[in-house]
GROMACS .gro file of C-alpha atoms in nm:
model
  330
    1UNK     CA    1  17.235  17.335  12.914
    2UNK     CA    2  17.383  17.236  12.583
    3UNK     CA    3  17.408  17.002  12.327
    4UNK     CA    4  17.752  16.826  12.242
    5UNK     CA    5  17.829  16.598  11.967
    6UNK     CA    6  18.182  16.477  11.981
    7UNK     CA    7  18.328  16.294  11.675
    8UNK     CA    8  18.002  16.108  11.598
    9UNK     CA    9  18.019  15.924  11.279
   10UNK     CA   10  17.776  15.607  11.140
   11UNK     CA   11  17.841  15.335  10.945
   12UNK     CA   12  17.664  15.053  10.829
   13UNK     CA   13  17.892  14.751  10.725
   14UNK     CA   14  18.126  14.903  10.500
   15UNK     CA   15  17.906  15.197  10.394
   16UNK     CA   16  17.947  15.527  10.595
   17UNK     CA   17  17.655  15.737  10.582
   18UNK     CA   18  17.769  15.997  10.823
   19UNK     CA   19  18.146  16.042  10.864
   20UNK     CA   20  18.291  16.217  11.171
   21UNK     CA   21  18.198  16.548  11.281
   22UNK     CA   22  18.158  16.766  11.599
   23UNK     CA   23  17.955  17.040  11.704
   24UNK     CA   24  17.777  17.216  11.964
   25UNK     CA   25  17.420  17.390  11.976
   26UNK     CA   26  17.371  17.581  12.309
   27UNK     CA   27  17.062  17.666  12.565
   28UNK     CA   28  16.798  17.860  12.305
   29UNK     CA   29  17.003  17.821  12.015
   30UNK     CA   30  16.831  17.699  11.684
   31UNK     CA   31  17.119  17.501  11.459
   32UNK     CA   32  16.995  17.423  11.112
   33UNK     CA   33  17.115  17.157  10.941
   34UNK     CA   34  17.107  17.155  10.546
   35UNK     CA   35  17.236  16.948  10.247
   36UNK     CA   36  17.058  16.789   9.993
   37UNK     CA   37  16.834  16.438  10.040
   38UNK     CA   38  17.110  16.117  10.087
   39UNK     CA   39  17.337  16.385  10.283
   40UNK     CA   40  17.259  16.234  10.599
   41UNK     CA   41  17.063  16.501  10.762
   42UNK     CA   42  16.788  16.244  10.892
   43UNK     CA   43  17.064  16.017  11.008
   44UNK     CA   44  17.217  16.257  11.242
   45UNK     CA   45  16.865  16.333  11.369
   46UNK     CA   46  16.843  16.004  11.485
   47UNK     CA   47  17.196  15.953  11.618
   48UNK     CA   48  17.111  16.256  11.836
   49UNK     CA   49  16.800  16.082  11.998
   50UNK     CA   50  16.988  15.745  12.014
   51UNK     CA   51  16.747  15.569  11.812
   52UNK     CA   52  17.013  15.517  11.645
   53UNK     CA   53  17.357  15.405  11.777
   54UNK     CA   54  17.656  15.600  11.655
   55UNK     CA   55  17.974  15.383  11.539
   56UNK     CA   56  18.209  15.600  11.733
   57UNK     CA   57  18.181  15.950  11.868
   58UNK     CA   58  17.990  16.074  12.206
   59UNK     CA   59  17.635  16.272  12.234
   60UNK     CA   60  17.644  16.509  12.552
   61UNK     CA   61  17.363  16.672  12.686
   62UNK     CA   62  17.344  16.906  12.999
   63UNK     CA   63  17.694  16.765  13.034
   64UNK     CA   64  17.584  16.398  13.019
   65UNK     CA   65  17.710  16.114  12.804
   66UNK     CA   66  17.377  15.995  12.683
   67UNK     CA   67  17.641  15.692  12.499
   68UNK     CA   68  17.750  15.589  12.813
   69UNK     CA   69  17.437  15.538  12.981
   70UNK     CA   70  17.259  15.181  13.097
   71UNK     CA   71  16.930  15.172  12.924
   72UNK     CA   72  16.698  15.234  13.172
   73UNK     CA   73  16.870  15.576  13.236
   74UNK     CA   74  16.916  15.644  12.857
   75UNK     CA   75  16.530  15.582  12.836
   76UNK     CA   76  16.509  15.869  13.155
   77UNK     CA   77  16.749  16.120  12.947
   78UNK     CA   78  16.530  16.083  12.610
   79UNK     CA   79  16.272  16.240  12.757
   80UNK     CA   80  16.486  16.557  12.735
   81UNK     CA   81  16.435  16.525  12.348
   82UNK     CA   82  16.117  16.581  12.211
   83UNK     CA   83  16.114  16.508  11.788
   84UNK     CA   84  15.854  16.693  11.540
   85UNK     CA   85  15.805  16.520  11.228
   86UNK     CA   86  15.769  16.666  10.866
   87UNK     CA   87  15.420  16.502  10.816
   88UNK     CA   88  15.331  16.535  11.160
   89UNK     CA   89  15.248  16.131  11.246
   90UNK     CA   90  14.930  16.224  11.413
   91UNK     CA   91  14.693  15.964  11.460
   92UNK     CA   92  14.361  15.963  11.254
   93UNK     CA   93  14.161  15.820  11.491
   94UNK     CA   94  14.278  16.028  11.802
   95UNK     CA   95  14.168  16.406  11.872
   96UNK     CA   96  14.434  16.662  11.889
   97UNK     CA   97  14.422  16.630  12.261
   98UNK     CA   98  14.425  16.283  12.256
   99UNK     CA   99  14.777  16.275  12.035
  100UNK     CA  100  14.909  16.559  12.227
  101UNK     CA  101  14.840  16.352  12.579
  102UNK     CA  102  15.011  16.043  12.380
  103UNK     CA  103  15.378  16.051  12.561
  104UNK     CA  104  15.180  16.168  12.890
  105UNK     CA  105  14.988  15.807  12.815
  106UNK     CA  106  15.270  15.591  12.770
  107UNK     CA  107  15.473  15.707  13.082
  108UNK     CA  108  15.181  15.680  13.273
  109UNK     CA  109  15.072  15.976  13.416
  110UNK     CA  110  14.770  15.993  13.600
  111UNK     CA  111  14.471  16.119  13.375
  112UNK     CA  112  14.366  16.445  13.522
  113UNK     CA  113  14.739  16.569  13.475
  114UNK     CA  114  14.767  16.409  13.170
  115UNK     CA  115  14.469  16.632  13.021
  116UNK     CA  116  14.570  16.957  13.211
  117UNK     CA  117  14.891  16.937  13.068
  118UNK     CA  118  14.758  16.860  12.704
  119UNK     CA  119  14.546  17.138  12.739
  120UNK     CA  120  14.790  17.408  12.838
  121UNK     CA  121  15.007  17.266  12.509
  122UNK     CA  122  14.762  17.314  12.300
  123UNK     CA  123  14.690  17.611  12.438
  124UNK     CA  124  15.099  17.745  12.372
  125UNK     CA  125  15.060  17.630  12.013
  126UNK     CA  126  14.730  17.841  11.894
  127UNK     CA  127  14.463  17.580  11.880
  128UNK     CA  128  14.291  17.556  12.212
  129UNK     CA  129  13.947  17.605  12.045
  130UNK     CA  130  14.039  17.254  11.824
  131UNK     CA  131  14.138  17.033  12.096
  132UNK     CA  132  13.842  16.803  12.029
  133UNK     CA  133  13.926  16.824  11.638
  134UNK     CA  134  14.060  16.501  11.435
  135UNK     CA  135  14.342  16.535  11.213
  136UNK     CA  136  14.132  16.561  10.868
  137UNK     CA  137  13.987  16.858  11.003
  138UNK     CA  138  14.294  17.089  11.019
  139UNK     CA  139  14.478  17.223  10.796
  140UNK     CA  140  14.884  17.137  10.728
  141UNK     CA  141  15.017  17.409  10.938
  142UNK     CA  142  14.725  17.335  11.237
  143UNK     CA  143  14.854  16.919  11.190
  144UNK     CA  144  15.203  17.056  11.260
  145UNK     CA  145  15.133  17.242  11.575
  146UNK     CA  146  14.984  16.955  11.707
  147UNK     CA  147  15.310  16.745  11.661
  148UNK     CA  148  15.490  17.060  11.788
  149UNK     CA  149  15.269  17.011  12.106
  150UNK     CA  150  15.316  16.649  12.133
  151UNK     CA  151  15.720  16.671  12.121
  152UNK     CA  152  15.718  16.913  12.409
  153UNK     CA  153  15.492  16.688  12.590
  154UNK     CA  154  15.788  16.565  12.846
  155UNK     CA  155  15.911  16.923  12.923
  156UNK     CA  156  16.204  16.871  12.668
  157UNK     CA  157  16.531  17.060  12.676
  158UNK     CA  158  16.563  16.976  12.295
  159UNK     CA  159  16.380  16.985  12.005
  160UNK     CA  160  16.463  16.834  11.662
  161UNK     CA  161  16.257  16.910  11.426
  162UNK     CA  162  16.253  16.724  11.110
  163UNK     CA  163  16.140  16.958  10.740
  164UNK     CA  164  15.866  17.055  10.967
  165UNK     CA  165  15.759  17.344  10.681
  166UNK     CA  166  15.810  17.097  10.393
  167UNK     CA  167  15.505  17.170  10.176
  168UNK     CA  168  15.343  17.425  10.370
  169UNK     CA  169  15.272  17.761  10.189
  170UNK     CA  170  15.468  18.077  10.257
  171UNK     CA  171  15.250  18.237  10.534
  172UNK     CA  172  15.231  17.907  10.718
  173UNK     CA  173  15.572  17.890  10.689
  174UNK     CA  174  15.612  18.190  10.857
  175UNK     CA  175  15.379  18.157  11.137
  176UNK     CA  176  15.536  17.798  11.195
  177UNK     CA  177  15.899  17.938  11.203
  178UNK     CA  178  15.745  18.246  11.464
  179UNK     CA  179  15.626  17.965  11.691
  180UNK     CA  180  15.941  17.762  11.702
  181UNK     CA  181  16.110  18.074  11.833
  182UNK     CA  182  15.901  18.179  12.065
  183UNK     CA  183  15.904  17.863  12.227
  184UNK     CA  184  16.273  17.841  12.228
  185UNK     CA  185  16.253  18.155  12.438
  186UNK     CA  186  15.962  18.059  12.625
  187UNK     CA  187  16.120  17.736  12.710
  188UNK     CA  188  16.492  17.792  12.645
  189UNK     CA  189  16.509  17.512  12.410
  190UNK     CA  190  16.791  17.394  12.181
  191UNK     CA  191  16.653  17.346  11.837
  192UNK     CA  192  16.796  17.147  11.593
  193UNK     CA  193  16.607  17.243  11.283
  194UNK     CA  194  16.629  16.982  10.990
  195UNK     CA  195  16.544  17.155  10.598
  196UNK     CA  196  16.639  17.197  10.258
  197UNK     CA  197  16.465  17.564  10.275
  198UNK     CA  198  16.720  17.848  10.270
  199UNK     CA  199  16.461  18.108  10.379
  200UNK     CA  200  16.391  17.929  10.728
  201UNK     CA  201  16.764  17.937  10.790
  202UNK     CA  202  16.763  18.263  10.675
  203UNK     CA  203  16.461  18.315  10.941
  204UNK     CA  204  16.572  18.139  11.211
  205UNK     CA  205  16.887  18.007  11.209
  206UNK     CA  206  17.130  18.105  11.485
  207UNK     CA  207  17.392  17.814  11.341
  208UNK     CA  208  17.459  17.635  11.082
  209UNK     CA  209  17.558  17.306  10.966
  210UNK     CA  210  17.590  17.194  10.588
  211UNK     CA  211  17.618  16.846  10.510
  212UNK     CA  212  17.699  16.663  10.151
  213UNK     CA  213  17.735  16.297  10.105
  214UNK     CA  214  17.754  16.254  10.507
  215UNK     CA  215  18.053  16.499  10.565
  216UNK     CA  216  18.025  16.842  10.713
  217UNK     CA  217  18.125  17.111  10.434
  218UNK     CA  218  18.084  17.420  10.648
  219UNK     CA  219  17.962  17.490  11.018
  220UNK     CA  220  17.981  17.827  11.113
  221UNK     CA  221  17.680  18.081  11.304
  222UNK     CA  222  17.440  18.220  11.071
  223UNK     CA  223  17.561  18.559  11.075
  224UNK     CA  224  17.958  18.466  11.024
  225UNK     CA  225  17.814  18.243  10.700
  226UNK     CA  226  17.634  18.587  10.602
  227UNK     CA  227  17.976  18.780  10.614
  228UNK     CA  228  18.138  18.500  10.367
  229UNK     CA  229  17.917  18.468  10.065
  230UNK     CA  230  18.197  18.299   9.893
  231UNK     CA  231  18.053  18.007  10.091
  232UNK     CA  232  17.837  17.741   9.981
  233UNK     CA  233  17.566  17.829  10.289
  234UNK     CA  234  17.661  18.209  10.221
  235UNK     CA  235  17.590  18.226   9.878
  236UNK     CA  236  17.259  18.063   9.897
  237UNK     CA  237  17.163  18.277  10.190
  238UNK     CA  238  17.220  18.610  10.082
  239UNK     CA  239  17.092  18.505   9.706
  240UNK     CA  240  17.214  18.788   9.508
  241UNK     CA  241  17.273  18.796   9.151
  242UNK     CA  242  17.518  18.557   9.014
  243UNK     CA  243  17.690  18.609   9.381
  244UNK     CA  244  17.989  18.386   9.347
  245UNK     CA  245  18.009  18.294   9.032
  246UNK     CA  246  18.166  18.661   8.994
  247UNK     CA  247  18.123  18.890   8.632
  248UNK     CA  248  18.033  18.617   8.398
  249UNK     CA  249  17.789  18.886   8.308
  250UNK     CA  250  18.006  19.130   8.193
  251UNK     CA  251  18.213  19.128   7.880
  252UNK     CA  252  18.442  19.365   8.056
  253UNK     CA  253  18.515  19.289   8.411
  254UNK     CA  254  18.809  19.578   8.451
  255UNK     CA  255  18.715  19.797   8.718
  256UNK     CA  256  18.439  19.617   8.876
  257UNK     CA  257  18.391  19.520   9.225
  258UNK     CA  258  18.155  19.322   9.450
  259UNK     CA  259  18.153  19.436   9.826
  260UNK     CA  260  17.932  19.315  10.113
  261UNK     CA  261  17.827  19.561  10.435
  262UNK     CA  262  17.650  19.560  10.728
  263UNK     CA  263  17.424  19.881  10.598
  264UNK     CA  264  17.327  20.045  10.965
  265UNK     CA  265  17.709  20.059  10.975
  266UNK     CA  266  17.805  20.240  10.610
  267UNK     CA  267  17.669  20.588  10.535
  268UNK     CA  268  17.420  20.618  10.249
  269UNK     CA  269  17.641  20.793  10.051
  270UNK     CA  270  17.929  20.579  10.038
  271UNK     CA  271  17.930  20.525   9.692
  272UNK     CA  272  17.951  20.900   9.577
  273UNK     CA  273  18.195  20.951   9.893
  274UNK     CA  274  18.453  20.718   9.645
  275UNK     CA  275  18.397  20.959   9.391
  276UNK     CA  276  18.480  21.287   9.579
  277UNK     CA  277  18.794  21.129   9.796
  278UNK     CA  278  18.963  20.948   9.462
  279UNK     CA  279  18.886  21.209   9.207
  280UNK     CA  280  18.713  20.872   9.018
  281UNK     CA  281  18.432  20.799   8.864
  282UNK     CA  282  18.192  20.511   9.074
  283UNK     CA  283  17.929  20.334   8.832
  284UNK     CA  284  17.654  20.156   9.093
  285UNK     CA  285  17.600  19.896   8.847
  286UNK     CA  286  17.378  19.680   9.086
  287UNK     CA  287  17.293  19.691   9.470
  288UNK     CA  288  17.069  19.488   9.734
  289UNK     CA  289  17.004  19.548  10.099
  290UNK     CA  290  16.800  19.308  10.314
  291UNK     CA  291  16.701  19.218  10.658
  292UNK     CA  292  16.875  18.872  10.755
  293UNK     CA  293  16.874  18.777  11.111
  294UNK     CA  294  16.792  19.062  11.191
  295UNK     CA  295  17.041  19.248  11.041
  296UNK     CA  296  17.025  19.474  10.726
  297UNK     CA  297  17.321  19.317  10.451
  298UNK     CA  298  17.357  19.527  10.145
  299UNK     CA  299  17.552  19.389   9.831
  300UNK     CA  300  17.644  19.606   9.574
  301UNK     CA  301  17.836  19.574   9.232
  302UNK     CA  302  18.032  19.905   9.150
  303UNK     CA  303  18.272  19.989   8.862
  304UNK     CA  304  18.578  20.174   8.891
  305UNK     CA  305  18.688  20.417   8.641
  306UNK     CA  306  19.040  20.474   8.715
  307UNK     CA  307  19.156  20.108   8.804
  308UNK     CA  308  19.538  20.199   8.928
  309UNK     CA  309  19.311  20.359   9.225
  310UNK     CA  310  19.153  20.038   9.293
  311UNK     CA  311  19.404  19.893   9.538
  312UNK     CA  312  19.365  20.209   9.780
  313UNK     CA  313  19.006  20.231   9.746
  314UNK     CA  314  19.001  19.855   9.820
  315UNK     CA  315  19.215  19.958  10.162
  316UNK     CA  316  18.950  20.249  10.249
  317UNK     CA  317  18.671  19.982  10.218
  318UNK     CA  318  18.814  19.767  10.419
  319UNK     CA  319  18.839  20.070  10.663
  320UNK     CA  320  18.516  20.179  10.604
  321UNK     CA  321  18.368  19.809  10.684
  322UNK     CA  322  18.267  19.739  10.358
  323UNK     CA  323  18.456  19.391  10.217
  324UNK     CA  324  18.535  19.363   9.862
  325UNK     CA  325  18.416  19.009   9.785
  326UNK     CA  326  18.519  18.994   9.441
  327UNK     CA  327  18.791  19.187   9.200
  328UNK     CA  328  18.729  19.162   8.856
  329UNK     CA  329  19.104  19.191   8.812
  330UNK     CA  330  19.179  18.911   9.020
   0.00000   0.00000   0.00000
């Protein structure tokens, strides 16, 4: 099971809000999509659920044309995509069971089922000891499990979810992000994960897709984005310093390099290894290692002393699996 988009643009008149682009999020992958507000993030949302019709360009999913389709079956293959909203759209008036059961309600299904299967949602999401709750009395992050429960409500093979940790606090955040992925393994969903928050991407993020003023900028997986801080995405992931805005810093940028490294890969003593195998002295001037994705990255600044030995030592990095990023002679 996948999820296709083929050369799907949108236009209104002669305004285009979202010019063409392609890509494809696969069975239990999360793709985030990020940009800043008017970069058409919420319009490709709804192009993906038809809700919107695309001006040109295909949507495929589990191999199906879902543009193609008569409208009784495209109302059939919908069901496959279940939307949570950033402010959850519960309704006041209706228990968290009750909005939970809401799709169940409108397609019909037969009462008993309907609350069994409400139940066992709410259950999945934490709250089975609120199902008889209202809205005002939960919290943000409780609110937006409920509209997690209610967009799985049809057994969906897709979720979008739309800045569904805007405004909630860090811890939320986190135990928010922790459900989405255990349901995508649960469930082997396809997650399309709308935000303007580079630590969820940084969380969860498998792919991702950067959008300005409706065109793509960069598409790449998470980890190839990591490996290219040069990048707009990279940059802002791995949040480092000045990162690629170089040695600004520095009056005297001779000598200095920025590399990037996997650190389970690169010894510990890498930096003092330089020194003993070039007869050179190595300044650590600055350094960083974090987990991302599950990954440790380290980022260091060094300084060379002898610079006509920077060219080799650049080489025996680039052996070593460490990338020079940035030459302060360049």
């Amino acid at each position: 099971m996948s999820l296709r988009i083929d050369n799907v643009s949108k236009s209104y008149g002669d305004t285009t809000v979202l010019e063409p682009l392609s890509w494809t999020a696969e069975k239990g992958e999360i793709l985030a999509v990020v940009g800043p507000s008017g970069s058409g993030k919420s319009t490709l949302l709804n192009l993906i659920n038809l809700s919107v019709q695309p001006t040109t360009g295909t949507i495929h999913l589990d191999g199906e044309d879902l543009t193609a389709l008569s409208r009784r079956r495209l109302r059939d293959a919908r069901r496959k995509i279940g939307t949570a909203f950033q402010s959850a759209a519960l309704f006041q008036r209706r228990t968290v069971s009750a909005n939970v059961a809401l799709p169940l309600e409108y397609l019909g299904v037969e009462k008993t089922q309907m609350a069994e299967q409400a139940a066992s949602l709410i259950k999945r999401v934490g709250l089975a000891e609120r199902a008889d709750y209202y809205p005002g009395q939960l919290s943000g992050g409780q609110k937006q499990r409920v509209g997690i429960a209610r967009a799985l409500a049809l057994n969906p093979h897709v979720l979008l979810a739309d800045e569904i940790t805007s405004g909630l606090d860090p811890a939320t955040t986190t135990s928010i992000l922790d459900l989405i992925k255990d349901l995508r393994d649960e469930l082997e969903l396809t997650v399309v994960l709308v935000t303007h928050e580079m630590d969820v991407v940084r969380a969860v993020a498998d792919k991702v897709l950067y959008l300005e003023e409706g065109k793509v900028l960069e598409y790449d997986t998470a980890t190839a984005l990591l490996r290219n801080p040069l990048s707009h995405v990279g940059s802002q992931l791995l949040n480092w310093g000045q990162g690629a805005d170089g040695f600004s810093s520095h009056v005297d940028s001779a000598g200095l390099l920025d590399v990037l490294y996997v650190s389970d890969r690169v010894p510990r003593t890498w930096v003092g290894d330089l020194t003993v195998r070039f007869n050179t002295d190595v300044e650590l001037i600055e350094a960083l290692v974090e987990p991302i994705r599950d990954q440790q990255f380290g980022r260091a600044r060094i300084r060379i002393g002898d610079v006509e030995k920077i060219p080799a030592i650049k080489t025996h990095l680039a052996a070593e699996g460490i990338a020079v990023i940035r030459d302060g002679a360049e």
